[in-house]
Short mmCIF file of C-alpha atoms in Angstrom, two decimals:
data_model
loop_
_atom_site.label_atom_id
_atom_site.label_comp_id
_atom_site.label_asym_id
_atom_site.label_seq_id
_atom_site.Cartn_x
_atom_site.Cartn_y
_atom_site.Cartn_z
CA MET A 1 0.00 0.00 0.00
CA GLY A 2 1.38 3.42 -0.93
CA ARG A 3 1.93 6.17 1.56
CA SER A 4 1.74 9.94 1.31
CA SER A 5 5.02 11.76 0.75
CA GLU A 6 3.99 13.98 3.66
CA ASP A 7 4.70 11.16 6.13
CA SER A 8 7.91 11.06 8.10
CA PRO A 9 10.61 8.97 6.37
CA ASN A 10 11.45 6.99 9.49
CA ARG A 11 7.96 6.45 10.93
CA SER A 12 6.87 2.84 10.67
CA THR A 13 3.36 1.61 10.09
CA PRO A 14 1.86 -1.89 10.42
CA ASP A 15 2.14 -2.50 6.66
CA GLN A 16 5.41 -0.68 6.04
CA PRO A 17 8.84 -1.50 7.34
CA LEU A 18 11.11 1.07 8.86
CA LEU A 19 13.99 2.23 6.68
CA SER A 20 17.20 0.74 8.00
CA ASP A 21 19.37 3.05 10.09
CA GLU A 22 22.40 2.35 7.93
CA PHE A 23 20.49 3.12 4.73
CA SER A 24 18.93 6.25 6.23
CA ARG A 25 22.26 7.62 7.42
CA SER A 26 23.90 6.95 4.05
CA THR A 27 21.11 8.51 2.04
CA LEU A 28 20.66 11.48 4.36
CA ASN A 29 24.38 12.23 4.17
CA THR A 30 24.01 12.41 0.39
CA LEU A 31 20.97 14.66 0.75
CA ARG A 32 22.75 17.01 3.12
CA SER A 33 25.64 17.39 0.69
CA SER A 34 23.18 18.10 -2.12
CA TYR A 35 20.94 20.56 -0.27
CA SER A 36 23.18 22.07 2.40
CA ASP A 37 22.56 25.60 1.18
CA VAL A 38 20.20 26.69 -1.57
CA THR A 39 22.27 29.70 -2.60
CA THR A 40 25.88 29.03 -1.63
CA SER A 41 27.85 25.84 -2.03
CA ILE A 42 31.47 25.09 -2.86
CA GLU A 43 30.53 23.37 -6.10
CA HIS A 44 28.19 26.09 -7.30
CA GLY A 45 30.56 28.84 -6.32
CA GLU A 46 33.51 27.47 -8.25
CA ALA A 47 31.54 26.10 -11.19
CA ARG A 48 29.34 29.22 -11.54
CA ARG A 49 32.44 31.41 -11.77
CA ARG A 50 33.80 29.15 -14.48
CA LEU A 51 30.43 28.97 -16.21
CA SER A 52 30.39 32.75 -16.51
CA SER A 53 33.05 32.45 -19.21
CA ALA A 54 30.57 30.52 -21.33
CA SER A 55 27.49 32.59 -20.51
CA SER A 56 29.38 35.84 -21.11
CA SER A 57 29.72 34.86 -24.76
CA GLY A 58 25.94 34.43 -24.91
CA ASP A 59 25.98 30.65 -25.20
CA LEU A 60 23.38 29.92 -22.52
CA THR A 61 20.80 32.32 -23.91
CA GLU A 62 21.44 32.10 -27.63
CA PHE A 63 21.72 28.48 -28.71
CA GLU A 64 17.92 28.21 -28.76
CA LEU A 65 17.63 31.47 -30.72
CA GLY A 66 16.94 29.67 -34.00
CA SER A 67 14.21 27.55 -32.44
CA HIS A 68 12.26 30.59 -31.22
CA TYR A 69 12.90 32.65 -34.35
CA SER A 70 11.42 29.83 -36.44
CA ALA A 71 8.42 29.24 -34.20
CA HIS A 72 6.06 31.97 -35.43
CA THR A 73 6.88 32.49 -39.11
CA LEU A 74 4.19 30.00 -40.09
CA GLY A 75 1.63 31.91 -38.01
CA ALA A 76 2.55 35.26 -39.56
CA LEU A 77 2.16 33.74 -43.05
CA LYS A 78 -0.99 31.74 -42.28
CA SER A 79 -3.14 33.18 -45.08
CA THR A 80 -0.33 32.86 -47.63
CA VAL A 81 0.55 29.29 -46.62
CA LYS A 82 -3.09 28.17 -46.80
CA LYS A 83 -3.37 29.68 -50.27
CA GLU A 84 -0.06 28.34 -51.62
CA LEU A 85 -0.51 24.83 -50.25
CA GLU A 86 -4.28 24.81 -50.86
CA ILE A 87 -5.18 23.62 -47.36
CA THR A 88 -8.08 24.26 -44.97
CA ASN A 89 -7.98 25.87 -41.53
CA THR A 90 -8.21 22.40 -39.98
CA GLN A 91 -5.21 21.21 -42.02
CA TYR A 92 -3.34 24.37 -41.07
CA GLY A 93 -4.13 23.64 -37.41
CA ALA A 94 -2.73 20.13 -37.88
CA LEU A 95 0.38 21.61 -39.55
CA GLN A 96 0.89 23.95 -36.61
CA SER A 97 0.28 21.19 -34.11
CA THR A 98 2.92 18.97 -35.80
CA VAL A 99 5.58 20.56 -33.60
CA SER A 100 3.56 20.39 -30.41
CA ALA A 101 2.39 16.82 -31.16
CA VAL A 102 5.96 15.61 -31.46
CA ASN A 103 6.78 17.44 -28.26
CA THR A 104 4.04 15.80 -26.23
CA VAL A 105 6.44 12.94 -25.55
CA LEU A 106 9.90 14.17 -26.56
CA PRO A 107 10.51 16.64 -23.69
CA ILE A 108 9.95 13.84 -21.16
CA LEU A 109 12.34 11.51 -22.99
CA GLY A 110 14.73 14.41 -23.51
CA GLY A 111 14.55 15.32 -19.84
CA LEU A 112 15.30 11.73 -18.84
CA TYR A 113 18.21 11.66 -21.30
CA ILE A 114 19.55 15.00 -20.05
CA ASP A 115 19.35 13.94 -16.41
CA ALA A 116 21.10 10.66 -17.21
CA CYS A 117 23.67 11.74 -19.85
CA GLY A 118 24.19 15.48 -19.47
CA THR A 119 23.34 18.59 -21.48
CA ASN A 120 26.17 18.74 -24.02
CA LYS A 121 25.03 15.79 -26.14
CA GLY A 122 21.39 16.77 -25.76
CA SER A 123 21.95 20.33 -26.97
CA LEU A 124 24.00 19.18 -29.97
CA ILE A 125 21.33 16.73 -31.12
CA ALA A 126 18.57 19.30 -30.59
CA THR A 127 20.21 22.15 -32.54
CA SER A 128 21.09 19.76 -35.38
CA LEU A 129 17.46 18.64 -35.72
CA ILE A 130 16.21 22.24 -35.60
CA MET A 131 18.56 23.26 -38.39
CA LEU A 132 17.77 20.22 -40.57
CA GLY A 133 14.02 20.61 -40.05
CA ASN A 134 14.08 24.24 -41.15
CA LEU A 135 16.11 23.33 -44.21
CA ILE A 136 13.41 20.84 -45.27
CA ILE A 137 10.62 23.37 -44.54
CA SER A 138 12.39 25.91 -46.75
CA ILE A 139 12.71 23.37 -49.58
CA SER A 140 9.01 22.48 -49.24
CA THR A 141 7.99 26.05 -50.14
CA HIS A 142 9.60 25.59 -53.59
CA MET A 143 7.87 22.23 -54.02
CA GLN A 144 4.52 23.56 -52.74
CA SER A 145 4.32 20.29 -50.84
CA PHE A 146 2.20 20.06 -47.70
CA SER A 147 3.61 16.62 -46.78
CA THR A 148 7.22 17.81 -47.12
CA MET A 149 6.51 20.80 -44.89
CA VAL A 150 4.96 18.45 -42.34
CA ALA A 151 8.12 16.30 -42.42
CA GLY A 152 10.29 19.36 -41.85
CA ARG A 153 8.06 20.54 -39.02
CA ILE A 154 8.38 17.12 -37.36
CA LEU A 155 12.20 17.29 -37.41
CA TYR A 156 12.11 20.89 -36.20
CA GLY A 157 9.75 19.83 -33.41
CA LEU A 158 12.06 16.99 -32.36
CA GLY A 159 14.77 19.56 -31.71
CA SER A 160 12.79 22.51 -30.42
CA GLY A 161 11.08 20.48 -27.71
CA SER A 162 14.41 19.41 -26.22
CA ILE A 163 16.48 22.58 -26.55
CA THR A 164 14.38 24.56 -24.07
CA VAL A 165 14.54 21.71 -21.55
CA VAL A 166 18.33 21.61 -21.99
CA GLN A 167 18.72 25.31 -21.37
CA GLU A 168 16.30 25.54 -18.43
CA THR A 169 17.92 22.47 -16.84
CA ILE A 170 21.34 24.14 -17.04
CA LEU A 171 20.06 27.37 -15.51
CA GLY A 172 17.90 25.65 -12.89
CA SER A 173 20.83 23.48 -11.77
CA TRP A 174 23.44 26.22 -11.54
CA PHE A 175 21.23 28.91 -10.02
CA LYS A 176 19.09 27.01 -7.55
CA GLY A 177 18.21 29.95 -5.32
CA LYS A 178 19.33 33.55 -5.63
CA GLY A 179 19.73 34.60 -9.24
CA LEU A 180 17.55 31.79 -10.61
CA ALA A 181 14.68 34.04 -11.71
CA ILE A 182 17.05 36.58 -13.27
CA THR A 183 18.96 33.99 -15.32
CA ILE A 184 15.77 32.34 -16.58
CA ALA A 185 14.40 35.84 -17.26
CA VAL A 186 17.34 36.52 -19.59
CA GLN A 187 16.60 33.25 -21.40
CA ILE A 188 12.89 34.05 -21.79
CA THR A 189 13.66 37.61 -22.92
CA THR A 190 16.01 36.34 -25.61
CA SER A 191 13.38 33.91 -26.87
CA ARG A 192 10.68 36.61 -26.97
CA ILE A 193 12.93 39.00 -28.88
CA ALA A 194 13.50 36.28 -31.45
CA SER A 195 9.76 35.56 -31.68
CA PHE A 196 8.92 39.26 -31.96
CA LEU A 197 11.40 39.75 -34.80
CA SER A 198 10.17 36.61 -36.53
CA MET A 199 6.52 37.68 -36.53
CA GLY A 200 7.37 41.24 -37.52
CA THR A 201 9.82 40.47 -40.33
CA ALA A 202 8.24 37.43 -42.01
CA ILE A 203 5.95 39.46 -44.31
CA PRO A 204 8.58 42.14 -45.19
CA ILE A 205 11.15 39.44 -46.05
CA ALA A 206 8.61 37.60 -48.19
CA ASN A 207 7.63 40.85 -49.94
CA ARG A 208 11.25 41.91 -50.42
CA PHE A 209 12.14 38.73 -52.28
CA GLY A 210 8.73 38.26 -53.89
CA PHE A 211 8.41 34.76 -52.47
CA TYR A 212 6.98 33.62 -49.16
CA GLY A 213 9.62 30.89 -48.87
CA ALA A 214 12.31 33.54 -48.31
CA ALA A 215 11.04 34.00 -44.75
CA PHE A 216 11.59 30.29 -44.07
CA TRP A 217 15.11 30.47 -45.53
CA ALA A 218 15.82 33.30 -43.07
CA ASN A 219 14.78 30.89 -40.32
CA PHE A 220 17.31 28.35 -41.57
CA VAL A 221 20.13 30.91 -41.48
CA VAL A 222 19.34 31.84 -37.86
CA CYS A 223 19.15 28.14 -36.91
CA ALA A 224 22.59 27.55 -38.45
CA LEU A 225 23.92 30.44 -36.36
CA SER A 226 22.45 28.89 -33.20
CA PHE A 227 24.09 25.58 -34.07
CA GLY A 228 27.44 27.36 -34.27
CA ILE A 229 26.86 29.06 -30.90
CA ASN A 230 26.07 25.67 -29.39
CA LEU A 231 29.42 24.32 -30.60
CA VAL A 232 31.12 27.25 -28.85
CA TYR A 233 29.23 26.41 -25.64
CA ILE A 234 30.24 22.74 -25.76
CA GLY A 235 33.87 23.73 -26.28
CA ALA A 236 33.70 26.12 -23.32
CA MET A 237 32.16 23.45 -21.06
CA ARG A 238 34.90 20.98 -22.01
CA ARG A 239 37.52 23.55 -21.03
CA ILE A 240 35.69 24.06 -17.72
CA HIS A 241 35.74 20.32 -17.03
CA ARG A 242 39.46 20.13 -17.80
CA ASN A 243 40.19 23.01 -15.43
CA THR A 244 37.90 21.86 -12.59
CA SER A 245 39.33 19.69 -9.84
CA PRO A 246 38.29 16.01 -9.85
CA GLN A 247 36.89 16.37 -6.34
CA VAL A 248 34.48 19.12 -7.38
CA LEU A 249 33.40 17.19 -10.50
CA GLU A 250 32.73 14.09 -8.38
CA ARG A 251 30.59 16.11 -5.95
CA LEU A 252 28.62 17.51 -8.87
CA ARG A 253 28.10 14.05 -10.37
CA THR A 254 26.88 12.76 -7.01
CA LYS A 255 24.53 15.70 -6.61
CA HIS A 256 23.01 15.26 -10.07
CA LYS A 257 22.76 11.46 -10.01
CA PHE A 258 19.38 10.70 -11.51
CA ASN A 259 16.88 8.13 -10.28
CA PRO A 260 13.83 7.72 -12.58
CA ARG A 261 11.72 6.55 -9.64
CA LEU A 262 11.74 10.13 -8.32
CA VAL A 263 8.87 10.90 -10.73
CA LEU A 264 6.60 8.78 -8.54
CA PHE A 265 7.36 11.03 -5.58
CA PHE A 266 6.82 14.45 -7.20
CA PHE A 267 4.61 16.69 -5.09
CA GLY A 268 0.98 17.59 -5.60
CA ILE A 269 1.80 21.27 -6.13
CA TYR A 270 4.15 20.27 -8.96
CA TRP A 271 1.35 18.38 -10.71
CA MET A 272 -0.92 21.41 -10.30
CA ILE A 273 1.69 23.50 -12.13
CA ILE A 274 1.65 20.82 -14.85
CA VAL A 275 -2.14 21.22 -15.15
CA GLU A 276 -1.59 24.98 -15.46
CA SER A 277 0.99 24.36 -18.16
CA PHE A 278 -1.56 22.28 -20.07
CA THR A 279 -4.31 24.91 -19.85
CA LEU A 280 -2.58 28.27 -19.84
CA GLY A 281 0.48 27.19 -21.84
CA GLY A 282 -1.65 25.49 -24.46
CA GLY A 283 -3.80 28.61 -24.71
CA TRP A 284 -0.79 30.91 -25.11
CA ASN A 285 0.82 28.85 -27.86
CA SER A 286 -2.35 28.28 -29.84
CA PHE A 287 -3.35 31.94 -29.74
CA LEU A 288 0.10 32.95 -31.01
CA HIS A 289 -0.50 30.66 -34.00
CA ILE A 290 -3.68 32.45 -35.11
CA ASN A 291 -3.40 36.03 -33.80
CA SER A 292 -2.14 37.50 -37.06
CA GLU A 293 -5.12 36.25 -39.10
CA LEU A 294 -7.45 37.16 -36.21
CA VAL A 295 -6.32 40.79 -36.40
CA LYS A 296 -6.58 40.76 -40.19
CA LEU A 297 -10.15 39.45 -40.30
CA ARG A 298 -11.66 41.05 -37.19
CA PHE A 299 -10.18 44.50 -37.68
CA GLY A 300 -9.90 44.68 -41.47
CA VAL A 301 -6.18 45.31 -42.03
CA ASN A 302 -3.72 43.90 -44.60
CA ASP A 303 -1.26 41.06 -43.99
CA ALA A 304 1.74 43.27 -43.19
CA ILE A 305 -0.09 45.41 -40.63
CA ALA A 306 -1.72 42.33 -39.12
CA ALA A 307 1.67 40.61 -38.71
CA TRP A 308 3.29 43.62 -37.06
CA SER A 309 0.25 44.15 -34.83
CA ALA A 310 0.30 40.49 -33.83
CA SER A 311 4.00 40.74 -32.98
CA VAL A 312 3.01 43.10 -30.16
CA SER A 313 1.83 39.98 -28.32
CA GLN A 314 5.52 39.10 -27.95
CA ILE A 315 6.84 42.52 -27.00
CA MET A 316 6.06 42.95 -23.30
CA PRO A 317 8.14 39.95 -22.18
CA ILE A 318 11.16 41.65 -23.78
CA PHE A 319 10.85 44.58 -21.38
CA LEU A 320 9.04 43.05 -18.40
CA VAL A 321 10.74 39.69 -17.92
CA PRO A 322 14.21 41.04 -16.91
CA PHE A 323 12.49 43.21 -14.29
CA LEU A 324 10.30 40.29 -13.23
CA GLY A 325 13.41 38.14 -12.78
CA TRP A 326 14.75 40.65 -10.27
CA PHE A 327 11.26 41.04 -8.74
CA PHE A 328 10.80 37.31 -8.17
CA ASP A 329 14.29 37.02 -6.67
CA GLN A 330 13.67 39.93 -4.31
CA TYR A 331 9.97 39.75 -3.52
CA GLY A 332 8.76 36.27 -4.57
CA LEU A 333 4.99 36.37 -5.17
CA ARG A 334 5.21 33.75 -7.93
CA THR A 335 1.75 32.35 -7.22
CA ASP A 336 0.25 35.84 -7.09
CA MET A 337 1.67 36.66 -10.50
CA LEU A 338 0.39 33.36 -11.89
CA VAL A 339 -3.16 34.31 -10.88
CA VAL A 340 -2.69 37.74 -12.48
CA SER A 341 -1.31 36.10 -15.65
CA THR A 342 -4.31 33.80 -16.10
CA SER A 343 -6.75 36.63 -15.41
CA MET A 344 -5.09 38.87 -18.00
CA PHE A 345 -5.14 36.08 -20.57
CA THR A 346 -8.89 35.68 -20.09
CA PHE A 347 -9.49 39.43 -20.22
CA SER A 348 -7.43 39.82 -23.40
CA MET A 349 -9.42 37.08 -25.15
CA ILE A 350 -12.67 38.86 -24.30
CA MET A 351 -11.31 42.20 -25.54
CA LEU A 352 -9.98 40.82 -28.82
CA GLY A 353 -12.94 38.59 -29.54
CA PHE A 354 -15.94 40.63 -28.50
CA THR A 355 -15.07 44.33 -28.48
CA LYS A 356 -13.93 46.88 -31.04
CA VAL A 357 -11.21 48.28 -28.81
CA ASN A 358 -7.98 48.78 -30.77
CA PRO A 359 -6.43 45.28 -31.06
CA LEU A 360 -3.09 46.59 -29.82
CA VAL A 361 -4.64 47.06 -26.36
CA GLY A 362 -5.81 43.45 -26.14
CA LEU A 363 -2.50 42.18 -27.54
CA VAL A 364 -0.52 44.15 -24.95
CA VAL A 365 -2.69 42.69 -22.18
CA PHE A 366 -2.06 39.21 -23.60
CA SER A 367 1.64 40.03 -23.80
CA ILE A 368 1.73 40.92 -20.10
CA SER A 369 0.16 37.54 -19.33
CA LEU A 370 2.85 35.90 -21.46
CA ALA A 371 5.53 37.74 -19.49
CA LEU A 372 4.24 36.86 -16.03
CA GLY A 373 3.26 33.20 -16.37
CA PRO A 374 6.21 31.21 -17.76
CA LEU A 375 8.80 32.75 -15.44
CA ALA A 376 6.60 32.12 -12.41
CA GLU A 377 6.00 28.48 -13.40
CA ILE A 378 9.57 27.57 -14.35
CA THR A 379 11.18 29.13 -11.27
CA ALA A 380 8.55 27.52 -9.05
CA ILE A 381 9.40 24.07 -10.45
CA SER A 382 13.11 24.75 -9.98
CA LEU A 383 12.52 25.57 -6.31
CA ILE A 384 10.46 22.50 -5.39
CA LEU A 385 12.30 19.77 -7.32
CA PRO A 386 15.79 18.40 -6.59
CA SER A 387 18.45 19.18 -9.21
CA SER A 388 18.84 15.49 -10.01
CA SER A 389 15.30 15.33 -11.44
CA LEU A 390 14.96 18.88 -12.73
CA GLY A 391 15.40 17.92 -16.38
CA THR A 392 12.64 15.33 -16.13
CA GLY A 393 10.38 17.73 -14.21
CA LEU A 394 10.82 20.46 -16.82
CA GLY A 395 10.36 17.89 -19.58
CA ILE A 396 6.98 16.87 -18.18
CA TYR A 397 6.10 20.57 -17.87
CA LYS A 398 6.98 21.14 -21.52
CA SER A 399 5.19 17.97 -22.58
CA ALA A 400 1.97 19.05 -20.87
CA MET A 401 2.17 22.46 -22.54
CA ASN A 402 2.64 20.91 -25.97
CA THR A 403 -0.13 18.39 -25.36
CA GLY A 404 -2.47 21.28 -24.54
CA SER A 405 -1.24 23.22 -27.56
CA THR A 406 -1.80 20.24 -29.90
CA ILE A 407 -5.35 19.68 -28.70
CA VAL A 408 -6.24 23.39 -28.64
CA ASP A 409 -4.69 23.99 -32.11
CA ILE A 410 -6.92 21.33 -33.62
CA VAL A 411 -10.01 22.44 -31.70
CA VAL A 412 -9.41 26.02 -32.87
CA GLY A 413 -9.08 24.89 -36.48
CA VAL A 414 -12.36 22.95 -36.28
CA LEU A 415 -14.16 25.88 -34.61
CA GLN A 416 -12.86 28.32 -37.20
CA ASP A 417 -13.92 26.10 -40.09
CA ARG A 418 -17.37 25.84 -38.51
CA GLY A 419 -17.52 29.63 -38.20
CA SER A 420 -16.25 30.09 -41.74
CA ARG A 421 -19.06 27.92 -43.12
CA VAL A 422 -21.47 30.46 -41.68
CA LEU A 423 -19.59 33.58 -42.72
CA GLU A 424 -16.58 32.98 -44.96
CA ASP A 425 -13.48 34.90 -43.82
CA THR A 426 -15.29 37.76 -42.09
CA GLU A 427 -14.78 39.48 -38.75
CA HIS A 428 -17.13 36.93 -37.18
CA SER A 429 -15.32 33.78 -38.35
CA TYR A 430 -13.34 33.76 -35.09
CA ASP A 431 -16.34 34.15 -32.76
CA TYR A 432 -16.45 30.49 -31.73
CA VAL A 433 -12.68 30.43 -31.33
CA MET A 434 -12.52 33.45 -29.03
CA ALA A 435 -15.41 32.18 -26.90
CA PHE A 436 -13.45 28.97 -26.44
CA PHE A 437 -10.28 30.87 -25.48
CA ALA A 438 -12.18 32.96 -22.91
CA ALA A 439 -13.58 29.80 -21.27
CA TRP A 440 -10.16 28.15 -21.41
CA GLY A 441 -8.68 31.17 -19.65
CA ALA A 442 -11.29 31.02 -16.91
CA LEU A 443 -10.35 27.38 -16.27
CA SER A 444 -6.65 28.27 -16.02
CA THR A 445 -7.50 31.02 -13.51
CA LEU A 446 -9.23 28.46 -11.30
CA VAL A 447 -6.13 26.23 -11.41
CA ALA A 448 -3.85 29.18 -10.55
CA GLY A 449 -6.00 30.03 -7.54
CA THR A 450 -5.67 26.43 -6.31
CA ILE A 451 -1.86 26.60 -6.63
CA PHE A 452 -1.87 29.83 -4.62
CA LEU A 453 -3.83 28.20 -1.77
CA VAL A 454 -1.74 25.02 -1.68
CA ASP A 455 1.50 27.02 -1.53
CA ARG A 456 0.06 29.19 1.24
CA PHE A 457 -1.23 26.41 3.49
CA LYS A 458 0.93 23.36 2.59
CA TRP A 459 4.30 24.86 1.64
CA ASN A 460 4.62 27.79 4.07
CA SER A 461 4.41 30.20 1.12
CA LEU A 462 7.77 29.04 -0.28
CA LEU A 463 6.82 30.20 -3.79
CA ARG A 464 5.64 33.58 -2.44
CA SER A 465 8.61 34.19 -0.14
CA ASN A 466 10.90 37.17 -0.70
CA ALA A 467 14.70 37.17 -0.61
CA ALA A 468 14.80 37.78 3.15
CA ASN A 469 12.44 34.92 3.98
CA ARG A 470 13.22 32.44 1.20
CA LYS A 471 16.14 30.75 2.91
CA GLU A 472 14.03 30.19 6.04
CA ALA A 473 11.04 29.01 3.99
CA TYR A 474 13.27 26.66 2.00
CA HIS A 475 14.83 25.35 5.21
CA MET A 476 11.35 24.58 6.56
CA ALA A 477 10.48 22.74 3.34
CA LYS A 478 13.86 21.06 2.93
CA ALA A 479 12.85 17.87 4.71
CA LYS A 480 9.82 17.57 2.42
CA ILE A 481 11.91 18.24 -0.70
CA ASN A 482 14.58 15.74 0.41
CA ARG A 483 12.11 13.00 1.31
CA PRO A 484 11.36 11.78 -2.27
CA MET A 485 15.06 11.10 -2.85
CA LEU A 486 15.16 9.10 0.37
CA TYR A 487 12.10 7.09 -0.64
CA ALA A 488 13.15 6.59 -4.29
CA THR A 489 16.51 5.09 -3.32
CA ALA A 490 15.09 2.84 -0.59
CA PRO A 491 15.18 -0.93 -1.24
CA ASN A 492 11.44 -1.12 -0.53
CA TRP A 493 10.61 2.04 -2.50
CA ARG A 494 7.31 0.66 -3.86
CA GLU A 495 5.83 0.73 -0.39
CA TYR A 496 6.48 4.47 -0.14
CA ALA A 497 5.23 5.52 -3.59
CA PRO A 498 2.03 7.60 -3.14
CA LEU A 499 -0.84 5.96 -5.00
CA TRP A 500 -2.28 9.35 -5.98
CA ASN A 501 0.88 10.13 -7.99
CA TYR A 502 -0.12 7.48 -10.51
CA ILE A 503 -3.27 9.48 -11.30
CA PRO A 504 -1.58 12.53 -12.92
CA LEU A 505 0.82 10.26 -14.78
CA ALA A 506 -2.08 8.20 -16.15
CA THR A 507 -4.05 11.34 -16.99
CA LEU A 508 -1.11 12.83 -18.87
CA GLY A 509 -0.76 9.55 -20.76
CA VAL A 510 -4.43 9.63 -21.80
CA LEU A 511 -4.12 13.24 -22.95
CA LEU A 512 -0.98 12.37 -24.92
CA VAL A 513 -2.80 9.57 -26.74
CA THR A 514 -5.83 11.82 -27.33
CA SER A 515 -3.67 14.56 -28.84
CA TRP A 516 -2.02 12.11 -31.22
CA ILE A 517 -5.36 10.61 -32.29
CA LEU A 518 -6.76 14.08 -33.03
CA PHE A 519 -3.56 15.02 -34.82
CA ALA A 520 -3.62 11.89 -37.00
CA ILE A 521 -7.30 12.35 -37.88
CA LYS A 522 -6.90 15.98 -38.91
CA LEU A 523 -3.62 15.42 -40.75
CA ALA A 524 -5.08 12.59 -42.85
#
């Protein structure tokens, strides 16, 4: 019979044996060396100073540049792509969801691989796939081949789903406490700048060369640049390893030793963040895929103006996220900002779908939501999971987001086609879609409120704590955070695995299968 991870690790029950004293002492000694101080440790101090030589060249924030630059070109050129490839809105939704469908499973496998084998190999494979996928997509525009573009999108998706997990795992491992939000903020800002430029320049590049495929070739060039930056990063990390003492490297290997059973001991609040990733993250991504055409049809502007207007949805993270990184490090309030993010998403969908207020207002509100939410979620996960399972935890987070995006993309395509049958390509063809987004946002707000309450009453407000109180809050929660590692490495670990943890894993599996079934039906 399973037991709750809230129970004491050395308290026996009639149906559960006590952990042996020898095993407990051995495991707890490992835990103490891994979690002795959330912000200052010998390993982190030395390695972080060495790592600065790599990050100063931009490696940690730029080797996923190509992935993000390529992500929104298809959305900016939605009308053109549908016309050139002669496809429906539902087929376009399936084309968009190709990337997210692949990444329903890949981030989990990638996270497991990264935790087990390290980030260097993972990043090299990911950037190679991104570059190759964009090359095939570019070629498909000359062939006017829907199937070839799908193949390229699949390869691109195989890489893009892993590269973010690689980067966030690196940052989450090296900056476990102070500085974590700021470093992840720099990463998110870089990605949003790339997305903003992609959405804003796709139409001008296509017009400049007189061919829509030119925008996709620009993506390939940026992806090749990111691949080169990744090679520089790998070279820098090899130099760091050569210059780091064997004792420090051994302590780091011990700290990051991965045990796949840890997934069975992840906390309830973590799984709530995963639900939020599915709802809110899926809503964000899907809206970014259709916002350009939404602006064009609802507000009667041409493709170029619509694309630049839609790019505003990416602009606020560029300016807000660096400040938010400092804010979260100093003042906490992650759960508060998550509630605000979901509320603003819902409000923006209502404004854009059912009012005649200038679309830039609604897009800016959406953009603020996009700035607040991801940083709050990622840094929260990095605080409540041990470094040894952070790659897997972030992989599941990314997988849930892509599962939501795949399902929502296809639902949006079906709803738009239904609306278009009533009124072909008019301002009302998105009415069903925007009503769905508003309801989806309301659901995500409910989930965010639940996370807020659980953190407040079960975690001593760890995710809300400011810089002055975080160390104390983390110290109070340290026994809880350490406990899964103790259970997962116990000889009788099955007796300590909480039965309720199988429920979110099974639910995620069902949603993964559902997303693939929908994807296959709509792609056929």
